Amino acid sequence: MNEEKNNYFWSGRFETPPHELFQQLNASITYDWRLAPYDIQGSIAHACMLAAIGVLTTAEFDEIKTGLGQIMAEMAQGEFAINLEDEDIHTAIEKRLIDKIGDTGKKLHTARSRNDQVATDLALFIREQCRQHLCDLALLLKAVHGQSAAATGVILPGYTHLQRAQPVLLSHHLLAYFEMFSRDFTRLRRVLDSTLSMPLGAGALAGVNYPVKRGDVALELGFERPGANSVDDVSNRDFALDYLAAASNLSMHLSRLAAELIIWSSQEFDFVEIADAFTSGSSIMPQKKNPDACELLRAKAVRVAASQQGLTSLLGGLPLSYNKDMQEDKLYVFDTVDILLVTIPLTAAMVDTLEFNAGRMRAAAEESFALAADIADYLAAKGVPFRDAHRIVGRLVRKCIDEKKHLRDLTLDELKAEATQFDDAFYEVIDLEASLKRKASEGGTGPALVAAQLKLAAKRLEEMRRAAESLRP
Ligand code: ARG
């Protein structure tokens, strides 16, 4: 057949070239060009090994290495043209290499298939992105810790069901996010472990007919070992799923923080001021300051979760080993990477500049019946069975709501009318600071405990920061 019309590496067996629309459907180069640096890195390691086992001469390896280096430079200069006929970045790079160095370039694909090649590239790509995410996450943890430390003594009503529940220290509340993001840090680090098995050398699926030194290539590329099973090597995308799962969990946490900031920054709450830099105005209402960044953090979390779901569904229908469906794995991964590269550092910067309204928070805690449970405990300590104490305080709350007053406004006579056990000590119990001090259980909001938690968190932050720095790409 006319070679000019069918320029594909695999065209030998075909009588007619691909339909124009199939070309469009088939091409991944419109997005997988992002794998280029990893593809070139993998090719150099592969060629080096081919030279070591005598498949290439040293001179041929040098030619290939130089050619690939030049292609890398062309890409950096934006001189590398993307062409649908090249199908994917692996083919595009190989073709360009052949253009540049001629027949030697045609030897590069010995003992290799695009199936093991693409899985290797993607593992390298994900590993590098995770390293960046870890550095960004360390910054976010630092911002959260900084705000927690700066908030000592600030009290707000903690919420359940978005109803005022019990007073907590703002430091304590913010440290909850520290815990959440610490777990994300651990999860992302574990993703690195999922990328340590090298697919390259599996060939199309069955292994290759050459005495390749997979262990050497693996070490060269920063893998721990070659994959144990060539069929699994080209089928496996668990490292991508692990990445998306970790990303999805992290994004969900960012979304919860965002949702809280949206509520807290409303005029109704007025607990926090988000810096202008992370908000926007309205084209019609001059007074508006909208928490757009937070709203978009919520929306992005949905997309990341959808990507996790998408890739899981895509893979779930596939028999072993490689199937072309898998080409689209990258769309889910790239979309998520692009989101996280913005959302994590953005959240760090936004948290850094939050201004909490301590007065408003305290007033909300005072206005509420947040100490009702403390009063029930106080009665229980005087011998009233807890269930009865609960009912008695409930009735007092009802009375206060009807008479528009606070529990602390009730006179001793009014209290005694409900339970004779009430005494003057009631007025010491019904105090925010005193209530916090009573929360003496481990992990609770007692001020001494929170101070200790802050200290410990500072130590953990330092460990995570150092770990992230050592992995910085
Ligand atoms: N572009 C493909 C992908 O991203 C590369 C592997 C294609 N292999 C093949 N035999 N068609 O998955």
XYZ file of C-alpha atoms and ligand atoms in Angstrom:
485
model
C 0.000 0.000 0.000
C 0.949 3.610 -0.452
C 3.220 4.327 2.513
C 2.612 8.022 2.329
C -1.071 7.549 2.989
C -0.456 5.223 5.853
C 2.409 6.442 7.876
C 1.777 4.331 10.956
C 4.465 2.084 12.386
C 1.967 -0.742 12.251
C 0.667 -0.062 8.724
C 2.349 -3.091 7.116
C -0.621 -5.354 7.601
C -3.283 -2.912 6.408
C -4.679 -2.251 2.980
C -6.335 1.054 3.701
C -5.401 3.844 6.067
C -7.517 4.661 9.135
C -10.712 6.649 8.660
C -10.251 10.301 9.461
C -12.721 10.037 12.312
C -11.024 6.950 13.688
C -7.782 8.893 13.628
C -9.416 11.471 15.835
C -10.904 8.886 18.148
C -7.668 6.957 18.349
C -5.176 9.730 18.962
C -4.064 10.388 22.513
C -1.277 12.747 21.571
C -3.542 15.733 22.182
C -3.114 15.014 25.886
C -0.403 12.426 26.427
C 2.306 14.827 25.222
C 2.630 15.579 28.926
C 4.342 12.245 29.369
C 7.175 13.266 27.032
C 9.912 13.889 29.633
C 9.186 10.539 31.297
C 9.025 8.784 27.940
C 12.423 10.142 26.985
C 13.885 9.276 30.371
C 12.521 5.727 30.009
C 13.842 5.415 26.460
C 17.344 6.460 27.451
C 17.409 3.916 30.294
C 16.043 1.257 27.945
C 18.606 2.038 25.223
C 21.423 2.051 27.749
C 20.419 -1.430 28.835
C 20.148 -2.566 25.184
C 23.741 -1.440 24.731
C 24.802 -3.298 27.883
C 23.411 -6.568 26.511
C 24.885 -6.012 23.062
C 21.669 -5.263 21.154
C 22.976 -1.750 20.448
C 26.586 -0.695 20.026
C 27.893 1.993 22.320
C 28.016 4.342 19.349
C 24.363 3.619 18.546
C 23.363 4.223 22.140
C 25.216 7.544 22.109
C 23.404 8.563 18.937
C 20.040 7.647 20.432
C 20.771 9.402 23.686
C 21.906 12.573 21.937
C 18.916 12.501 19.604
C 16.480 12.080 22.498
C 18.210 14.903 24.364
C 17.729 17.165 21.356
C 14.071 16.205 21.105
C 13.670 17.132 24.754
C 15.211 20.519 23.998
C 12.910 20.995 20.993
C 9.953 20.364 23.258
C 11.184 22.844 25.816
C 11.488 25.436 23.024
C 7.964 24.663 21.814
C 9.394 23.455 18.499
C 7.957 19.972 18.634
C 4.902 19.728 16.397
C 1.961 17.598 17.481
C 0.479 15.556 14.670
C -2.662 13.391 14.936
C -1.091 10.763 12.703
C 1.516 10.139 15.358
C -1.241 8.678 17.541
C 0.564 9.114 20.809
C 3.618 10.743 22.321
C 5.575 7.473 22.292
C 5.210 7.202 18.534
C 5.813 10.895 17.986
C 9.112 10.813 19.838
C 10.277 7.666 18.068
C 9.408 9.086 14.661
C 11.194 12.308 15.410
C 14.224 10.320 16.544
C 14.241 8.413 13.244
C 13.921 11.708 11.351
C 16.930 12.984 13.207
C 19.323 10.041 13.375
C 18.010 7.662 10.721
C 18.104 3.887 10.960
C 19.680 3.717 14.403
C 16.519 5.324 15.711
C 14.539 2.366 14.387
C 16.357 0.092 16.836
C 15.114 1.839 19.975
C 11.841 -0.060 20.112
C 13.621 -3.437 20.285
C 12.439 -5.489 23.276
C 9.720 -3.027 24.135
C 6.040 -2.387 23.444
C 4.019 0.741 23.892
C 2.048 -1.238 26.455
C 4.894 -1.529 28.943
C 6.204 1.864 27.874
C 3.028 3.836 28.631
C 2.496 2.162 32.003
C 6.073 3.033 32.945
C 5.705 6.640 31.821
C 2.487 7.068 33.782
C 3.984 5.602 36.957
C 6.931 8.003 36.686
C 4.592 10.916 36.040
C 2.358 10.132 39.015
C 5.334 9.678 41.310
C 6.662 13.109 40.441
C 3.278 14.786 40.859
C 2.820 13.173 44.267
C 6.133 14.608 45.365
C 5.000 18.084 44.418
C 1.645 17.559 46.135
C 3.451 16.508 49.318
C 5.471 19.743 49.300
C 2.306 21.764 48.746
C 0.484 19.842 51.438
C 3.279 20.553 53.924
C 2.657 24.249 53.278
C -1.057 23.827 53.873
C -0.394 21.974 57.126
C 1.910 24.797 58.170
C -0.784 27.381 57.443
C -3.389 25.420 59.392
C -1.025 24.968 62.297
C -0.088 28.645 62.218
C -3.716 29.727 62.446
C -4.378 27.207 65.224
C -1.438 28.534 67.209
C -2.505 32.144 66.656
C -6.031 31.419 67.876
C -5.211 30.469 71.462
C -7.956 31.455 73.869
C -10.548 32.079 71.133
C -13.794 30.254 71.905
C -16.594 29.441 69.500
C -19.662 27.267 69.730
C -18.761 23.918 68.185
C -21.508 22.587 65.918
C -23.247 19.329 65.207
C -26.022 19.317 62.584
C -24.935 22.935 62.080
C -26.664 23.690 65.403
C -24.668 25.226 68.233
C -23.556 22.316 70.372
C -20.734 22.857 72.889
C -18.008 25.471 73.257
C -14.627 24.576 71.795
C -11.370 26.406 71.334
C -10.830 27.706 67.811
C -7.316 26.204 67.981
C -8.889 22.843 68.646
C -11.376 23.188 65.818
C -8.622 24.137 63.345
C -6.391 21.309 64.518
C -9.097 18.935 63.317
C -8.119 20.034 59.792
C -4.496 19.424 60.704
C -5.415 15.810 61.466
C -7.344 15.465 58.212
C -4.541 16.835 56.063
C -1.947 14.773 57.962
C -3.832 11.659 56.952
C -3.836 12.911 53.358
C -0.087 13.351 53.626
C 0.294 9.724 54.695
C -2.009 8.545 51.902
C -0.107 10.473 49.240
C 3.181 9.086 50.508
C 1.786 5.591 50.195
C 0.935 6.296 46.571
C 4.678 6.620 45.974
C 5.017 3.001 47.093
C 2.395 1.938 44.539
C 4.584 3.326 41.771
C 7.694 1.322 42.662
C 7.116 -1.718 40.468
C 8.401 -1.175 36.913
C 6.282 -2.356 33.968
C 9.033 -1.849 31.362
C 10.353 -5.155 30.075
C 6.943 -6.798 30.104
C 6.725 -6.163 26.376
C 3.233 -6.319 24.933
C 2.176 -8.691 27.722
C 4.273 -11.855 27.635
C 7.802 -10.644 28.247
C 10.409 -10.151 25.502
C 12.785 -12.353 23.524
C 15.935 -10.635 24.717
C 18.024 -11.074 27.867
C 16.953 -7.647 29.134
C 18.213 -6.496 32.507
C 15.024 -5.235 34.014
C 16.509 -4.771 37.476
C 19.124 -2.358 36.144
C 16.574 -0.318 34.208
C 14.322 -0.250 37.260
C 17.066 1.167 39.459
C 18.042 3.678 36.798
C 14.465 4.993 36.658
C 13.977 5.098 40.424
C 11.771 2.019 40.634
C 12.377 -0.481 43.380
C 12.024 -3.571 41.202
C 10.704 -4.888 37.884
C 7.115 -6.072 37.971
C 6.698 -9.704 38.961
C 4.224 -10.628 36.228
C 4.309 -9.274 32.697
C 0.556 -9.680 32.190
C -0.102 -7.680 35.343
C 2.568 -5.135 34.408
C 0.699 -3.999 31.308
C -2.789 -4.384 32.834
C -2.123 -2.731 36.154
C -3.248 0.811 36.834
C -3.611 0.439 40.587
C -0.995 3.113 41.109
C -3.254 5.537 39.209
C -6.276 4.419 41.211
C -4.341 4.816 44.460
C -3.371 8.293 43.336
C -6.956 9.221 42.493
C -8.227 7.775 45.769
C -5.715 9.817 47.771
C -6.470 12.886 45.649
C -10.187 12.407 46.082
C -9.935 12.125 49.856
C -7.725 15.183 50.036
C -10.047 17.169 47.775
C -13.008 16.154 49.894
C -11.194 17.588 52.920
C -10.440 20.807 51.059
C -14.100 20.930 50.150
C -15.237 20.562 53.754
C -12.915 23.343 54.844
C -14.252 25.454 51.982
C -17.850 24.715 52.886
C -17.182 25.800 56.452
C -15.477 29.004 55.368
C -18.400 29.832 53.113
C -20.798 29.523 56.039
C -18.497 31.262 58.502
C -17.872 34.193 56.176
C -21.576 34.853 55.634
C -22.929 37.963 57.344
C -25.198 35.704 59.369
C -22.185 34.002 60.981
C -19.481 36.629 60.531
C -16.868 34.337 62.107
C -14.183 34.897 59.518
C -13.006 37.273 56.839
C -11.589 35.675 53.716
C -8.934 37.893 52.117
C -10.119 39.880 49.082
C -7.582 37.993 46.991
C -9.671 34.820 47.225
C -13.067 36.348 46.635
C -14.803 38.149 43.808
C -17.526 40.705 43.297
C -20.829 40.852 41.481
C -21.397 42.536 38.152
C -24.658 44.048 39.395
C -24.557 44.246 43.202
C -21.749 46.580 44.252
C -21.752 45.410 47.877
C -21.054 41.748 47.139
C -17.936 39.861 48.173
C -18.373 36.254 47.186
C -16.318 33.296 48.440
C -15.699 31.981 44.907
C -12.405 30.264 45.668
C -14.087 28.180 48.353
C -17.047 27.417 46.133
C -14.727 26.215 43.399
C -12.787 24.074 45.869
C -16.091 22.321 46.514
C -16.754 21.912 42.807
C -13.262 20.601 42.054
C -13.613 17.939 44.735
C -16.611 16.598 42.853
C -14.558 16.364 39.671
C -11.719 14.546 41.403
C -14.159 12.083 42.961
C -15.704 11.597 39.510
C -12.260 10.844 38.090
C -11.653 8.216 40.725
C -15.024 6.706 39.923
C -14.368 7.040 36.189
C -11.087 5.170 36.134
C -12.406 2.486 38.477
C -15.350 1.919 36.151
C -13.167 2.028 33.050
C -10.849 -0.679 34.371
C -13.555 -2.819 35.942
C -14.928 -3.899 32.583
C -11.619 -4.961 31.082
C -10.260 -8.456 30.606
C -6.502 -8.822 30.950
C -4.206 -7.532 29.713
C -3.814 -4.198 27.898
C -6.938 -2.783 26.219
C -7.119 0.475 24.314
C -9.720 1.753 26.760
C -6.801 2.236 29.099
C -5.465 5.016 26.930
C -8.030 7.241 28.613
C -6.649 6.586 32.111
C -4.512 9.659 31.580
C -7.472 11.995 31.168
C -8.591 11.243 34.718
C -5.099 11.517 36.103
C -4.153 14.720 34.271
C -7.367 16.472 35.188
C -6.813 15.614 38.834
C -3.154 16.645 38.789
C -4.055 20.014 37.285
C -6.694 20.553 39.944
C -4.457 19.630 42.883
C -1.556 21.698 41.596
C -3.813 24.715 42.135
C -6.118 23.749 44.982
C -3.526 22.689 47.557
C -1.257 25.763 47.363
C -4.268 28.045 46.947
C -5.833 26.705 50.127
C -2.533 27.142 51.951
C -2.345 30.776 50.872
C -5.999 31.410 51.700
C -5.785 29.828 55.147
C -2.677 31.902 55.876
C -4.622 35.112 55.333
C -7.869 34.253 57.125
C -8.928 36.696 59.819
C -11.083 35.216 62.520
C -13.601 37.315 64.408
C -12.923 36.231 67.989
C -15.523 38.597 69.464
C -18.300 37.328 67.258
C -17.391 33.718 67.944
C -17.393 34.260 71.682
C -20.721 36.100 71.548
C -22.238 33.199 69.600
C -20.978 30.792 72.250
C -22.418 33.015 75.010
C -25.784 33.489 73.299
C -26.282 29.798 72.829
C -27.289 27.081 75.244
C -23.914 25.473 74.634
C -23.429 24.769 78.350
C -26.666 22.837 78.853
C -24.835 19.499 78.922
C -22.465 20.883 81.571
C -25.472 21.751 83.766
C -26.844 18.251 83.338
C -23.459 16.853 84.438
C -23.467 19.243 87.415
C -26.863 17.904 88.537
C -25.723 14.343 87.939
C -22.742 14.985 90.205
C -25.259 15.996 92.877
C -26.932 12.623 92.632
C -29.659 13.332 90.030
C -29.673 10.395 87.568
C -28.298 11.709 84.244
C -31.478 11.001 82.278
C -33.530 13.036 84.794
C -30.914 15.786 84.824
C -31.100 15.952 81.019
C -34.888 16.411 81.157
C -34.693 19.060 83.887
C -32.160 21.152 81.958
C -34.223 20.692 78.816
C -37.197 22.220 80.588
C -35.054 25.142 81.765
C -33.851 25.712 78.197
C -37.456 25.708 77.030
C -38.325 28.287 79.702
C -35.387 30.509 78.637
C -36.428 30.308 74.981
C -39.993 31.332 75.918
C -38.805 34.156 78.148
C -35.972 35.204 75.819
C -33.158 34.850 78.312
C -29.968 32.917 78.912
C -29.602 30.041 81.371
C -27.284 32.178 83.475
C -30.097 34.770 83.913
C -32.232 32.278 85.836
C -32.524 32.974 89.574
C -31.755 30.306 92.125
C -35.465 30.152 92.960
C -36.359 29.510 89.333
C -33.723 26.789 89.197
C -34.832 25.188 92.439
C -38.389 25.105 91.161
C -37.141 22.501 88.645
C -34.690 20.665 90.939
C -33.932 21.270 94.591
C -30.300 20.185 94.040
C -29.433 23.512 92.332
C -27.173 25.809 94.386
C -24.906 28.839 93.876
C -22.242 26.669 92.262
C -24.522 26.694 89.173
C -23.249 30.187 88.337
C -19.655 28.971 88.332
C -20.517 26.011 86.149
C -22.237 28.180 83.561
C -19.042 29.814 82.346
C -17.315 29.203 78.996
C -13.744 29.016 80.307
C -14.798 26.725 83.137
C -16.618 24.495 80.675
C -13.518 24.141 78.478
C -11.375 23.233 81.474
C -13.753 20.404 82.314
C -13.096 18.768 78.922
C -10.230 16.798 80.387
C -10.382 13.700 78.196
C -7.540 12.970 75.786
C -8.069 14.738 72.473
C -10.657 17.057 74.058
C -10.866 20.826 73.904
C -9.425 21.550 77.406
C -6.945 24.439 77.061
C -3.977 22.518 78.495
C -4.726 19.563 76.243
C -5.016 21.768 73.176
C -1.715 23.449 74.026
C -0.109 20.007 74.161
C -1.790 19.024 70.876
C -0.424 22.167 69.255
C 3.083 21.327 70.404
C 2.871 17.772 69.198
C 1.402 18.950 65.898
C 4.370 21.304 65.487
C 6.702 18.341 65.829
C 4.733 16.271 63.351
C 4.617 19.222 60.970
C 8.389 19.471 61.074
C 8.713 15.758 60.276
C 6.299 16.022 57.364
C 7.971 19.173 56.103
C 11.349 17.456 56.112
C 9.980 14.352 54.429
C 8.353 16.493 51.727
C 11.535 18.500 51.163
C 13.559 15.333 50.707
C 11.111 14.290 47.971
C 10.803 17.671 46.238
C 10.943 17.088 42.461
N -1.504 5.466 23.496
C -1.592 4.201 24.159
C -2.053 4.436 25.605
O -1.981 5.513 26.040
C -0.266 3.507 24.182
C -0.307 2.024 24.129
C -0.938 1.552 22.889
N -0.692 0.207 22.630
C -1.188 -0.386 21.569
N -0.882 -1.591 21.367
N -2.037 0.210 20.785
O -2.504 3.534 26.273
